[in-house]
XYZ file of C-alpha atoms in Angstrom:
736
model
C -51.372 -25.292 -64.593
C -53.512 -27.585 -66.739
C -56.916 -25.923 -67.302
C -58.853 -29.137 -66.603
C -57.143 -29.609 -63.227
C -57.733 -25.945 -62.466
C -61.460 -26.404 -63.133
C -61.483 -29.310 -60.655
C -59.734 -27.075 -58.133
C -62.326 -24.328 -58.655
C -65.090 -26.880 -58.058
C -63.506 -28.054 -54.803
C -63.018 -24.451 -53.671
C -66.724 -23.695 -54.016
C -67.666 -26.815 -52.026
C -65.515 -26.042 -48.988
C -67.517 -25.665 -45.737
C -65.908 -22.238 -45.301
C -66.832 -21.087 -48.818
C -68.577 -17.707 -48.889
C -70.783 -19.130 -51.624
C -72.820 -20.838 -48.905
C -73.600 -17.577 -47.107
C -74.723 -15.395 -50.023
C -78.017 -15.632 -51.903
C -77.869 -15.942 -55.679
C -80.835 -13.580 -56.065
C -82.078 -11.095 -53.470
C -85.647 -11.925 -54.541
C -85.134 -15.608 -53.635
C -83.110 -15.528 -50.388
C -83.071 -19.286 -49.740
C -81.158 -20.186 -52.934
C -77.475 -19.827 -52.162
C -74.833 -18.717 -54.609
C -73.393 -22.231 -54.267
C -76.609 -23.894 -55.520
C -76.897 -21.512 -58.457
C -73.228 -21.643 -59.485
C -73.014 -25.444 -59.397
C -76.135 -25.796 -61.501
C -74.978 -23.157 -63.991
C -71.711 -25.057 -64.347
C -73.472 -28.380 -64.957
C -75.793 -26.906 -67.585
C -72.957 -25.078 -69.367
C -70.757 -28.183 -69.555
C -73.683 -30.260 -70.866
C -74.321 -27.631 -73.568
C -70.685 -27.586 -74.726
C -70.519 -31.382 -74.733
C -73.665 -31.568 -76.879
C -72.206 -29.234 -79.501
C -68.930 -31.178 -79.535
C -70.854 -34.436 -80.023
C -72.676 -32.787 -82.921
C -69.331 -32.060 -84.548
C -68.523 -28.497 -83.486
C -64.802 -27.835 -83.078
C -63.255 -25.833 -80.216
C -62.329 -23.210 -82.823
C -66.008 -22.822 -83.750
C -66.977 -22.689 -80.089
C -64.421 -20.170 -78.864
C -62.757 -18.621 -81.892
C -59.394 -19.956 -80.697
C -57.394 -23.177 -81.008
C -58.315 -24.715 -77.674
C -58.658 -28.439 -77.078
C -62.112 -29.911 -76.384
C -61.140 -30.439 -72.741
C -59.988 -26.822 -72.435
C -63.213 -25.509 -73.976
C -65.249 -27.491 -71.422
C -62.951 -26.442 -68.556
C -63.258 -22.776 -69.534
C -67.065 -22.699 -69.273
C -66.889 -24.707 -66.066
C -64.552 -22.187 -64.419
C -66.520 -19.240 -65.806
C -69.831 -20.694 -64.591
C -68.515 -21.438 -61.107
C -67.180 -17.883 -60.782
C -69.659 -15.932 -62.939
C -71.423 -14.449 -59.893
C -68.416 -14.349 -57.570
C -68.776 -10.578 -57.226
C -71.965 -11.129 -55.209
C -69.985 -12.345 -52.194
C -69.282 -8.680 -51.457
C -72.909 -8.461 -50.248
C -74.068 -6.336 -53.163
C -75.323 -7.362 -56.567
C -74.462 -3.989 -58.081
C -71.353 -4.227 -60.230
C -70.933 -7.902 -59.367
C -69.766 -8.790 -62.889
C -66.837 -6.359 -62.805
C -65.865 -7.473 -59.301
C -66.025 -11.099 -60.362
C -63.903 -10.477 -63.457
C -61.243 -8.706 -61.379
C -61.107 -11.557 -58.869
C -60.898 -14.282 -61.525
C -58.216 -12.372 -63.449
C -56.011 -12.287 -60.335
C -56.826 -15.910 -59.513
C -55.939 -17.141 -63.017
C -52.693 -15.184 -63.061
C -51.818 -16.607 -59.662
C -52.345 -20.105 -61.089
C -50.180 -19.350 -64.116
C -52.997 -19.047 -66.688
C -52.224 -16.303 -69.201
C -52.939 -15.340 -72.778
C -55.866 -16.690 -74.776
C -57.079 -19.127 -72.111
C -57.363 -16.364 -69.545
C -59.126 -14.010 -71.949
C -61.648 -16.674 -73.018
C -62.676 -17.317 -69.395
C -62.846 -13.616 -68.498
C -65.025 -12.838 -71.526
C -67.397 -15.684 -70.651
C -67.862 -14.150 -67.192
C -68.035 -10.573 -68.458
C -70.778 -11.377 -70.981
C -72.961 -13.839 -69.062
C -75.958 -11.491 -69.302
C -77.833 -11.004 -72.580
C -77.511 -7.241 -72.340
C -73.720 -7.669 -72.460
C -74.058 -9.132 -76.004
C -72.173 -12.452 -75.758
C -70.317 -13.174 -79.004
C -68.641 -16.597 -79.083
C -70.640 -19.790 -78.620
C -68.935 -20.412 -75.277
C -69.966 -16.953 -74.063
C -73.526 -17.580 -75.229
C -73.575 -20.968 -73.506
C -72.577 -19.484 -70.128
C -75.238 -16.808 -70.623
C -77.900 -19.430 -71.452
C -76.841 -21.671 -68.540
C -77.162 -18.756 -66.117
C -80.650 -17.960 -67.447
C -81.790 -21.590 -67.251
C -80.437 -22.098 -63.725
C -82.492 -19.207 -62.374
C -85.474 -19.349 -64.764
C -88.178 -20.664 -62.458
C -87.067 -18.555 -59.491
C -87.751 -15.276 -61.275
C -90.951 -13.728 -59.820
C -91.646 -11.892 -63.087
C -91.809 -15.241 -64.906
C -94.039 -16.946 -62.342
C -96.661 -14.181 -62.674
C -97.044 -14.564 -66.454
C -100.647 -15.218 -67.572
C -100.714 -14.534 -71.328
C -98.669 -15.667 -74.310
C -97.780 -12.056 -75.083
C -96.240 -11.683 -71.627
C -94.411 -14.977 -72.099
C -92.912 -13.830 -75.396
C -91.954 -10.430 -73.995
C -90.177 -11.960 -70.998
C -88.468 -14.927 -72.639
C -87.960 -14.133 -76.333
C -84.308 -13.127 -75.957
C -83.365 -16.328 -74.120
C -85.391 -18.544 -76.479
C -83.664 -16.988 -79.490
C -80.294 -17.483 -77.794
C -81.129 -21.156 -77.218
C -82.063 -21.608 -80.893
C -78.896 -19.825 -81.960
C -76.849 -22.350 -79.980
C -78.743 -25.586 -80.705
C -80.881 -24.842 -83.735
C -84.315 -26.461 -83.881
C -83.233 -29.600 -81.994
C -83.134 -29.777 -78.214
C -79.654 -29.721 -76.732
C -80.340 -30.838 -73.157
C -82.212 -33.712 -71.562
C -83.359 -34.381 -68.019
C -82.504 -37.914 -66.894
C -84.208 -39.648 -63.962
C -83.366 -43.039 -62.481
C -84.717 -45.183 -59.662
C -83.546 -48.577 -58.403
C -85.992 -51.437 -59.036
C -87.289 -53.765 -56.332
C -84.776 -52.587 -53.732
C -86.551 -54.361 -50.909
C -86.580 -57.736 -52.657
C -82.810 -57.518 -53.026
C -81.972 -56.128 -49.578
C -84.405 -58.162 -47.453
C -84.261 -61.562 -49.134
C -82.361 -63.058 -46.166
C -82.530 -62.876 -42.359
C -78.748 -62.519 -42.021
C -78.051 -58.954 -40.889
C -74.577 -58.752 -42.516
C -76.147 -59.731 -45.860
C -78.918 -57.140 -45.447
C -76.395 -54.478 -44.472
C -74.054 -55.450 -47.308
C -76.794 -55.337 -49.948
C -77.904 -51.926 -48.694
C -74.297 -50.720 -48.713
C -73.762 -51.925 -52.294
C -76.856 -50.051 -53.492
C -75.851 -46.910 -51.599
C -72.409 -46.938 -53.224
C -73.959 -47.479 -56.653
C -76.429 -44.650 -56.132
C -74.200 -42.054 -54.498
C -70.690 -42.968 -55.681
C -70.759 -44.978 -58.911
C -73.476 -42.879 -60.572
C -71.511 -39.736 -59.764
C -68.364 -41.324 -61.218
C -70.189 -42.127 -64.470
C -71.471 -38.562 -64.758
C -67.984 -37.232 -63.995
C -66.307 -39.466 -66.589
C -68.459 -38.022 -69.387
C -69.356 -34.622 -67.955
C -68.813 -33.107 -64.487
C -70.352 -33.846 -61.049
C -72.366 -30.621 -61.266
C -74.576 -32.208 -63.942
C -76.021 -34.454 -61.241
C -78.767 -32.460 -59.523
C -79.519 -35.080 -56.894
C -78.641 -38.657 -55.940
C -79.823 -40.527 -52.863
C -82.347 -43.049 -51.599
C -81.897 -45.175 -54.719
C -82.783 -42.356 -57.149
C -80.917 -39.745 -59.154
C -81.743 -36.728 -61.305
C -79.381 -35.050 -63.733
C -78.999 -32.756 -66.738
C -77.170 -34.268 -69.720
C -76.591 -33.580 -73.418
C -79.318 -35.193 -75.526
C -76.676 -37.034 -77.576
C -75.139 -38.548 -74.430
C -78.303 -39.555 -72.561
C -78.447 -43.099 -73.962
C -74.782 -43.718 -73.136
C -75.132 -42.611 -69.513
C -78.342 -44.621 -69.172
C -76.631 -47.774 -70.455
C -73.551 -47.370 -68.256
C -75.546 -46.847 -65.055
C -77.772 -49.839 -65.863
C -74.716 -51.987 -66.536
C -73.034 -50.893 -63.284
C -76.020 -52.102 -61.242
C -76.034 -55.523 -62.889
C -72.265 -55.939 -62.630
C -72.238 -55.103 -58.913
C -75.399 -56.928 -57.794
C -76.080 -59.526 -60.529
C -79.799 -59.328 -59.700
C -80.770 -55.705 -59.012
C -81.697 -53.356 -61.858
C -82.413 -49.663 -62.210
C -85.044 -48.006 -64.396
C -83.937 -44.844 -66.186
C -85.844 -42.457 -68.433
C -84.882 -39.172 -70.029
C -86.685 -36.448 -71.905
C -85.342 -33.509 -73.946
C -86.217 -30.123 -72.498
C -85.908 -26.472 -73.407
C -85.598 -23.199 -71.535
C -89.400 -22.975 -71.290
C -89.551 -26.413 -69.654
C -87.079 -25.234 -67.024
C -89.095 -22.065 -66.452
C -92.715 -23.179 -66.934
C -92.834 -26.976 -66.720
C -94.936 -28.724 -69.364
C -97.423 -27.223 -71.809
C -99.611 -25.221 -71.545
C -97.093 -22.666 -70.315
C -99.642 -19.935 -69.555
C -103.157 -19.820 -68.187
C -104.531 -17.890 -71.167
C -106.888 -20.073 -73.187
C -106.825 -22.741 -70.519
C -109.083 -21.028 -67.974
C -112.320 -21.891 -69.851
C -111.324 -25.564 -69.723
C -110.958 -25.264 -65.954
C -114.376 -23.707 -65.583
C -116.228 -26.089 -67.895
C -114.538 -29.388 -67.027
C -116.895 -32.060 -65.712
C -116.733 -35.699 -64.742
C -113.484 -37.483 -65.577
C -112.081 -34.342 -67.210
C -112.531 -32.368 -64.012
C -111.045 -35.213 -61.968
C -107.961 -35.336 -64.212
C -107.408 -31.594 -63.919
C -107.824 -31.706 -60.141
C -105.359 -34.592 -59.863
C -102.719 -32.424 -61.536
C -103.485 -28.855 -60.465
C -105.310 -29.509 -57.184
C -108.933 -28.875 -56.270
C -108.423 -25.120 -56.280
C -106.921 -25.308 -59.784
C -103.762 -23.448 -58.738
C -102.262 -23.054 -62.220
C -99.603 -20.540 -61.207
C -98.329 -22.617 -58.279
C -97.950 -25.713 -60.432
C -95.984 -24.257 -63.331
C -92.240 -24.715 -62.999
C -89.369 -27.169 -63.154
C -90.995 -29.456 -60.569
C -93.931 -30.059 -62.909
C -91.552 -31.267 -65.626
C -89.810 -33.586 -63.146
C -93.208 -34.938 -62.107
C -94.100 -35.697 -65.733
C -90.798 -37.556 -66.084
C -91.557 -39.474 -62.876
C -94.816 -40.698 -64.463
C -92.823 -42.015 -67.414
C -90.406 -43.698 -65.008
C -93.302 -45.420 -63.263
C -94.594 -46.687 -66.596
C -91.094 -47.897 -67.477
C -90.938 -49.890 -64.238
C -94.373 -51.415 -64.746
C -93.697 -52.480 -68.338
C -90.173 -53.816 -67.866
C -89.847 -56.970 -69.958
C -86.526 -58.365 -68.746
C -85.360 -58.992 -65.198
C -82.331 -61.016 -64.036
C -83.166 -64.656 -63.382
C -81.010 -67.531 -62.166
C -82.316 -70.938 -63.122
C -81.876 -73.618 -60.449
C -82.095 -77.263 -61.433
C -83.871 -79.680 -59.033
C -80.616 -81.527 -58.338
C -78.765 -78.353 -57.314
C -78.446 -77.329 -53.665
C -80.030 -73.965 -52.962
C -78.465 -71.064 -51.075
C -79.036 -71.424 -47.324
C -79.478 -67.654 -46.938
C -81.907 -66.600 -49.674
C -83.258 -70.004 -50.761
C -83.574 -68.712 -54.330
C -80.328 -69.307 -56.176
C -77.864 -72.175 -56.515
C -75.297 -72.487 -53.732
C -71.744 -72.101 -55.005
C -69.818 -70.462 -52.145
C -68.995 -71.331 -48.540
C -69.695 -68.890 -45.699
C -68.521 -69.430 -42.138
C -70.080 -68.020 -38.965
C -67.976 -69.165 -36.036
C -67.789 -72.936 -36.296
C -70.855 -73.188 -38.556
C -70.556 -73.446 -42.326
C -73.219 -72.462 -44.856
C -73.402 -73.047 -48.588
C -74.559 -69.834 -50.225
C -74.999 -68.261 -53.649
C -72.603 -65.764 -55.201
C -75.003 -62.841 -54.629
C -75.490 -63.504 -50.907
C -71.780 -64.184 -50.397
C -70.876 -60.832 -51.918
C -73.453 -59.037 -49.749
C -72.487 -60.783 -46.517
C -68.766 -60.143 -47.050
C -69.529 -56.480 -47.628
C -71.741 -56.343 -44.535
C -69.135 -57.868 -42.212
C -66.710 -55.011 -42.642
C -66.023 -52.905 -39.558
C -66.961 -49.716 -41.407
C -70.029 -48.768 -43.419
C -71.096 -45.497 -45.017
C -74.036 -44.949 -42.648
C -72.096 -45.986 -39.542
C -69.318 -43.529 -40.400
C -71.903 -40.791 -40.961
C -73.459 -41.516 -37.556
C -70.078 -41.452 -35.804
C -69.139 -38.160 -37.477
C -72.501 -36.690 -36.511
C -72.018 -37.635 -32.837
C -68.522 -36.126 -32.803
C -69.804 -32.916 -34.394
C -72.818 -32.525 -32.090
C -71.786 -34.207 -28.829
C -68.010 -34.406 -28.946
C -65.574 -37.285 -29.288
C -66.682 -40.597 -27.782
C -63.931 -43.215 -27.749
C -66.372 -46.100 -27.333
C -68.349 -44.955 -30.372
C -65.148 -44.487 -32.376
C -64.286 -48.152 -31.781
C -67.820 -49.426 -32.394
C -68.502 -51.808 -35.268
C -71.854 -52.696 -36.856
C -74.143 -55.112 -35.012
C -73.053 -58.736 -35.729
C -76.554 -60.124 -36.359
C -80.246 -59.659 -35.665
C -80.308 -61.679 -32.437
C -77.656 -59.321 -31.010
C -80.144 -56.459 -31.308
C -82.601 -58.304 -29.093
C -84.916 -61.276 -28.761
C -87.694 -59.052 -30.097
C -86.708 -56.344 -32.563
C -88.604 -53.466 -34.143
C -88.493 -52.657 -37.848
C -89.156 -48.902 -38.029
C -90.085 -47.520 -41.433
C -90.766 -43.779 -41.664
C -91.603 -41.564 -44.626
C -92.528 -37.901 -45.101
C -96.160 -36.927 -45.696
C -97.100 -35.349 -49.047
C -93.477 -34.471 -49.827
C -93.781 -35.541 -53.470
C -96.679 -33.170 -54.107
C -94.723 -30.333 -52.518
C -91.692 -31.016 -54.715
C -93.848 -30.989 -57.847
C -94.449 -27.280 -57.154
C -90.770 -26.327 -57.084
C -90.083 -23.625 -59.637
C -86.426 -23.974 -60.649
C -83.734 -26.678 -60.855
C -81.517 -24.752 -58.405
C -84.434 -24.808 -55.951
C -84.908 -28.524 -56.611
C -81.269 -29.218 -55.803
C -81.407 -27.046 -52.681
C -84.588 -28.614 -51.324
C -83.549 -32.192 -52.149
C -80.258 -31.854 -50.309
C -81.792 -29.904 -47.411
C -84.522 -32.514 -46.939
C -81.989 -35.329 -47.054
C -79.873 -33.562 -44.423
C -82.897 -32.929 -42.179
C -83.963 -36.580 -42.413
C -80.470 -37.831 -41.633
C -80.048 -35.476 -38.673
C -83.487 -36.428 -37.346
C -82.857 -40.175 -37.263
C -79.347 -39.704 -35.866
C -80.734 -37.512 -33.073
C -83.514 -40.026 -32.390
C -81.066 -42.930 -32.147
C -78.624 -40.980 -30.000
C -81.338 -39.851 -27.578
C -82.900 -43.305 -27.551
C -79.613 -44.970 -26.606
C -78.049 -41.972 -24.867
C -77.386 -43.668 -21.537
C -75.798 -46.668 -23.277
C -73.595 -44.452 -25.461
C -72.749 -41.812 -22.844
C -71.833 -44.320 -20.132
C -69.781 -46.498 -22.503
C -72.124 -49.449 -21.992
C -72.163 -50.692 -25.577
C -72.494 -54.488 -25.876
C -69.498 -56.437 -27.194
C -69.117 -59.197 -29.733
C -67.243 -62.481 -29.277
C -63.936 -60.719 -29.979
C -64.595 -58.092 -27.319
C -65.284 -55.287 -29.800
C -68.105 -52.844 -28.924
C -71.006 -52.697 -31.362
C -74.106 -50.562 -31.754
C -77.263 -52.429 -30.629
C -79.274 -51.186 -33.605
C -78.979 -51.036 -37.377
C -79.536 -48.135 -39.770
C -80.762 -49.914 -42.886
C -81.422 -46.933 -45.113
C -81.731 -43.155 -45.136
C -83.315 -41.765 -48.299
C -84.554 -38.301 -49.188
C -87.382 -38.279 -46.642
C -87.601 -41.936 -45.614
C -85.663 -44.075 -43.158
C -85.551 -47.730 -42.147
C -83.906 -48.839 -38.905
C -83.865 -51.887 -36.630
C -83.876 -51.344 -32.856
C -84.594 -53.479 -29.772
C -88.376 -53.674 -29.257
C -88.449 -51.656 -25.979
C -86.733 -48.722 -27.744
C -89.146 -48.692 -30.697
C -91.624 -46.027 -29.643
C -89.039 -43.706 -28.115
C -86.882 -43.733 -31.257
C -89.855 -43.458 -33.630
C -91.549 -40.583 -31.797
C -88.276 -38.711 -31.389
C -87.660 -39.025 -35.125
C -91.126 -37.667 -35.965
C -90.622 -34.797 -33.527
C -87.166 -33.936 -34.882
C -88.336 -34.187 -38.501
C -91.061 -31.616 -37.892
C -88.632 -29.277 -36.157
C -85.751 -29.630 -38.616
C -87.922 -29.076 -41.705
C -89.628 -25.887 -40.492
C -87.182 -23.621 -42.301
C -87.509 -25.664 -45.481
C -91.316 -25.626 -45.250
C -91.273 -21.855 -44.874
C -89.038 -21.488 -47.937
C -91.405 -23.660 -49.961
C -94.409 -21.654 -48.827
C -95.938 -24.551 -46.905
C -99.067 -23.158 -45.233
C -98.681 -25.389 -42.179
C -95.162 -24.102 -41.544
C -93.685 -27.584 -41.217
C -93.419 -30.957 -42.885
C -94.682 -34.055 -41.139
C -93.799 -37.718 -41.329
C -95.471 -41.043 -40.587
C -94.044 -44.198 -39.126
C -94.847 -47.914 -39.271
C -93.360 -50.195 -36.597
C -93.339 -53.983 -36.880
C -92.232 -55.737 -33.678
C -91.367 -59.428 -33.992
C -88.824 -62.043 -32.981
C -85.320 -61.572 -34.359
C -85.754 -64.795 -36.357
C -88.780 -63.396 -38.221
C -88.089 -63.159 -41.998
C -87.010 -59.630 -42.885
C -88.944 -59.718 -46.147
C -92.227 -60.021 -44.251
C -91.089 -57.570 -41.573
C -90.393 -54.900 -44.183
C -93.664 -55.487 -46.043
C -95.697 -55.334 -42.833
C -93.863 -52.202 -41.672
C -94.685 -50.593 -45.025
C -98.341 -51.554 -44.608
C -98.382 -50.040 -41.121
C -96.782 -46.909 -42.551
C -99.663 -46.602 -45.024
C -102.144 -46.872 -42.147
C -100.269 -44.122 -40.305
C -100.316 -41.915 -43.414
C -104.106 -42.232 -43.629
C -104.316 -41.087 -40.030
C -101.948 -38.202 -40.784
C -104.283 -36.886 -43.483
C -107.364 -36.867 -41.246
C -108.432 -33.288 -40.549
C -109.918 -32.308 -37.214
C -112.470 -29.580 -36.617
C -110.016 -27.039 -35.244
C -107.022 -27.368 -37.580
C -106.827 -28.167 -41.279
C -103.345 -29.664 -41.209
C -101.478 -32.881 -41.804
C -100.099 -34.488 -38.655
C -97.273 -36.892 -37.952
C -98.605 -40.341 -37.085
C -97.460 -43.780 -35.947
C -98.883 -47.297 -36.196
C -97.380 -50.457 -34.719
C -98.012 -54.195 -34.779
C -96.687 -56.656 -32.199
C -96.248 -60.239 -33.414
C -95.572 -62.900 -30.802
C -95.710 -65.700 -33.371
C -94.216 -65.904 -36.851
C -96.910 -65.340 -39.462
C -96.183 -65.482 -43.195
C -98.174 -62.424 -44.206
C -97.579 -59.154 -46.047
C -101.010 -57.702 -45.233
C -100.662 -55.401 -42.216
C -104.205 -54.087 -42.465
C -105.576 -57.626 -42.633
C -103.620 -58.674 -39.545
C -104.781 -55.631 -37.578
C -108.350 -56.456 -38.505
C -108.014 -60.143 -37.596
C -106.248 -59.437 -34.306
C -108.304 -56.556 -32.977
C -111.682 -56.187 -34.701
C -114.716 -58.007 -33.297
C -117.318 -57.315 -35.964
C -120.110 -59.388 -34.406
C -119.759 -57.416 -31.169
C -119.156 -54.113 -33.009
C -116.050 -53.177 -31.070
C -112.316 -52.916 -31.783
C -109.508 -53.602 -29.331
C -107.271 -50.814 -30.635
C -107.283 -47.106 -31.449
C -104.267 -47.366 -33.754
C -102.890 -45.431 -35.590
C -102.065 -42.500 -33.287
C -101.006 -38.973 -34.095
C -97.629 -37.888 -32.762
C -99.268 -35.822 -30.017
C -101.459 -38.748 -28.918
C -98.503 -41.140 -28.958
C -96.388 -38.747 -26.884
C -99.155 -38.518 -24.284
C -99.370 -42.324 -24.118
C -95.609 -42.724 -23.720
C -95.496 -40.006 -21.076
C -98.390 -41.427 -19.018
C -97.185 -45.032 -18.988
C -93.568 -44.062 -18.339
C -93.495 -45.086 -14.674
C -96.480 -47.431 -14.522
C -95.987 -50.809 -12.907
C -98.347 -53.680 -13.512
C -97.827 -57.399 -13.071
C -97.639 -59.496 -16.243
C -100.490 -61.680 -14.983
C -102.704 -58.611 -14.647
C -101.858 -57.505 -18.186
C -103.206 -60.823 -19.473
C -106.327 -60.634 -17.285
C -107.151 -57.098 -18.403
C -106.597 -58.077 -22.043
C -108.911 -61.077 -21.647
C -111.595 -58.912 -20.060
C -111.590 -56.612 -23.094
C -112.415 -59.618 -25.287
C -115.600 -60.166 -23.254
C -117.140 -56.852 -24.136
C -117.515 -53.199 -23.280
C -119.375 -53.445 -19.979
C -117.643 -56.555 -18.625
C -114.184 -55.059 -19.272
C -115.075 -51.831 -17.495
C -116.495 -53.707 -14.509
C -113.389 -55.881 -14.293
C -111.147 -52.800 -14.592
C -112.951 -51.075 -11.694
C -112.997 -54.242 -9.601
C -109.258 -54.799 -10.011
C -108.521 -51.149 -9.290
C -110.548 -51.099 -6.087
C -109.337 -54.509 -4.999
C -105.750 -53.394 -5.408
C -104.794 -56.326 -7.595
C -103.225 -53.942 -10.037
C -99.778 -53.396 -8.676
C -98.910 -49.740 -8.626
C -101.830 -48.390 -6.665
C -99.275 -46.042 -5.168
C -98.118 -44.767 -8.557
C -101.664 -43.889 -9.608
C -102.366 -46.473 -12.315
C -106.097 -45.788 -12.435
C -105.722 -42.019 -12.228
C -103.044 -41.870 -14.924
C -104.790 -44.224 -17.310
C -108.173 -42.546 -16.938
C -106.582 -39.157 -17.577
C -104.976 -40.683 -20.671
C -108.265 -42.201 -21.844
C -109.927 -38.790 -21.616
C -107.179 -37.179 -23.702
C -107.711 -39.864 -26.350
C -111.435 -39.078 -26.529
C -112.790 -42.002 -24.496
C -115.853 -41.727 -22.260
C -118.752 -43.277 -24.149
C -120.237 -45.561 -22.927
C -117.468 -45.631 -20.271
C -113.954 -44.355 -19.715
C -112.299 -47.381 -21.389
C -114.055 -46.998 -24.722
C -114.497 -44.460 -27.496
C -117.399 -44.263 -29.923
C -116.284 -44.669 -33.559
C -117.925 -45.071 -36.970
C -117.730 -48.880 -36.659
C -118.949 -49.016 -33.067
C -116.552 -48.700 -30.139
C -112.777 -48.886 -29.705
C -110.400 -48.875 -26.742
C -106.779 -47.778 -26.290
C -106.295 -50.017 -23.227
C -105.214 -53.032 -25.280
C -102.577 -50.870 -26.994
C -101.313 -49.661 -23.618
C -101.122 -53.204 -22.268
C -99.167 -54.277 -25.358
C -96.713 -51.419 -24.954
C -96.231 -52.331 -21.290
C -95.593 -55.936 -22.284
C -93.060 -54.821 -24.913
C -91.376 -52.727 -22.233
C -91.438 -49.281 -23.853
C -92.139 -47.773 -20.416
C -88.821 -49.110 -19.093
C -86.729 -46.981 -21.460
C -85.882 -43.661 -19.819
């Protein structure tokens, strides 16, 4: 069999769901890093090393000592790296090299690989530790790749405090690296992030166009980028891709080429959307200890004596407790590269621009570019630009990546559902509902946590685990939110009689999600997501040493008419998310922990604004009276109490308006009116305990001064009653 095809087969074998690689830890000292994570990363690093030497002019004969082709030399280290620790699947690390060699020998013979090719691969596995004295360059490369892949996870390296200790622990590997690459770096870390995603995705109110644009970017990020890496290297060189970003390890000599090809792919596919990419050469010490200084020795006096701006700068990087040891590792290097990426985005000089002459008809969807295509919706015809036409055609397909993922998830967790199997994406925004909710959620302080990750194998593991937890959380939230509709086969149908899902999953990134749901379902879906996210990330938080034992998330919810421009809806939802994140960081007297939080805004009229905080202030703050008609944002626990208490409340719409108007007239008047209406029985639901339930709720939210409707705050007084009345008007209490 061809050695290159055999390497591809070995790669696919390791990725199988039944692969034992998933069940065994790569290092008994770091139980959460699987053999799969370590082996894939070792393979990617080894291939990048070989490719760099080939690009520098080294021949396969110089690399291996034999007349192999370049492709065979690369395939040999790939196979050796994927199987170098295979012996560990026998649940013991003792003698794992010999066991691995024996397995691979039999496997190669079974595949018809004999002679020199077989011996080259077996020697690369046999000598992948320094103490085994690797001889050929290929053997040394596999040895170096193995050391790099596990560098930051080694406890003995993380405890280093002096330069002498650093030299003692790493000298052999550093000398090996220099022997392979000389004085020049051989590897580079490359980081990319899509620019202005939201301006591209949400520039129209047509749901198929929004969905199509999102789908195009998802394919570029998760499919096309991987194809580009694979065409020059192997998929294992890509550490992570998702949510519009990617991170990979590449040969220094190839970094510019990969950067250019990915950038070109984005422009070719979208015409208007770009991606910013930066790369930086790195060495073994960067993998193991982040950026300089590598050790605390000589740096401690700077910590102790820093004042003013100097102290602030150190705290911004190392934290207020100056946790030098916790910060040093691969994550610190990634963070430094992320700063360069941010600067690259901010200083970008060229962006795609389509000039439109005054005499040219503009696109009826985006209103930005010249119309040059015809789009038909039923009997209506619209003149649209090339960009919108491409997006809308993509979005009208019966299958999308996220929809297929959701269907597969339901089948895996709840069994086959024929109605769901037939379901197509929602035709347009008005089919979701007259009022729809834009839910935008994002993890709290996840970036800071990732900057403390020690090794690239850990980075890959945590990135993929977080992505999986986020995806499972939103899928569970949507399924539970619409369970009765899905379970009872009550999905709505389009004009052709096909069932469709009455919501839209716009995006699922690493730890962030964006979905559209009918307004009454907004709180149930959002709170369920926050709850699931906390639960599903507990294991990950424990592995990362998170003191709180869980990760939390925050959520912004913008509720508006389906005709409201999506650009404004997204911007306002993001602003509400920021408000929720501020609430999440507030520490109470009993627990020093970050909480999940939610903040919503209900628009009954279309307002052209991107300032969520400004709208909340204008709508609810009465500065001259020193009171506020809202207690938003709420923590997850507070929001759950609200949703639980108002679940079966019944109150006439006219009474909702009267109570809301009474709140405008002040603290004492509103309380008097509330008591009067309660006693008089005008509030429908006297039998279901409206007053008792709401007063119990007010107490749990800290109200009671000067009366049960109000809570004393720094700015004066605030009430949750207006929020409750809004939620009742939206109909969140009608969703079981």
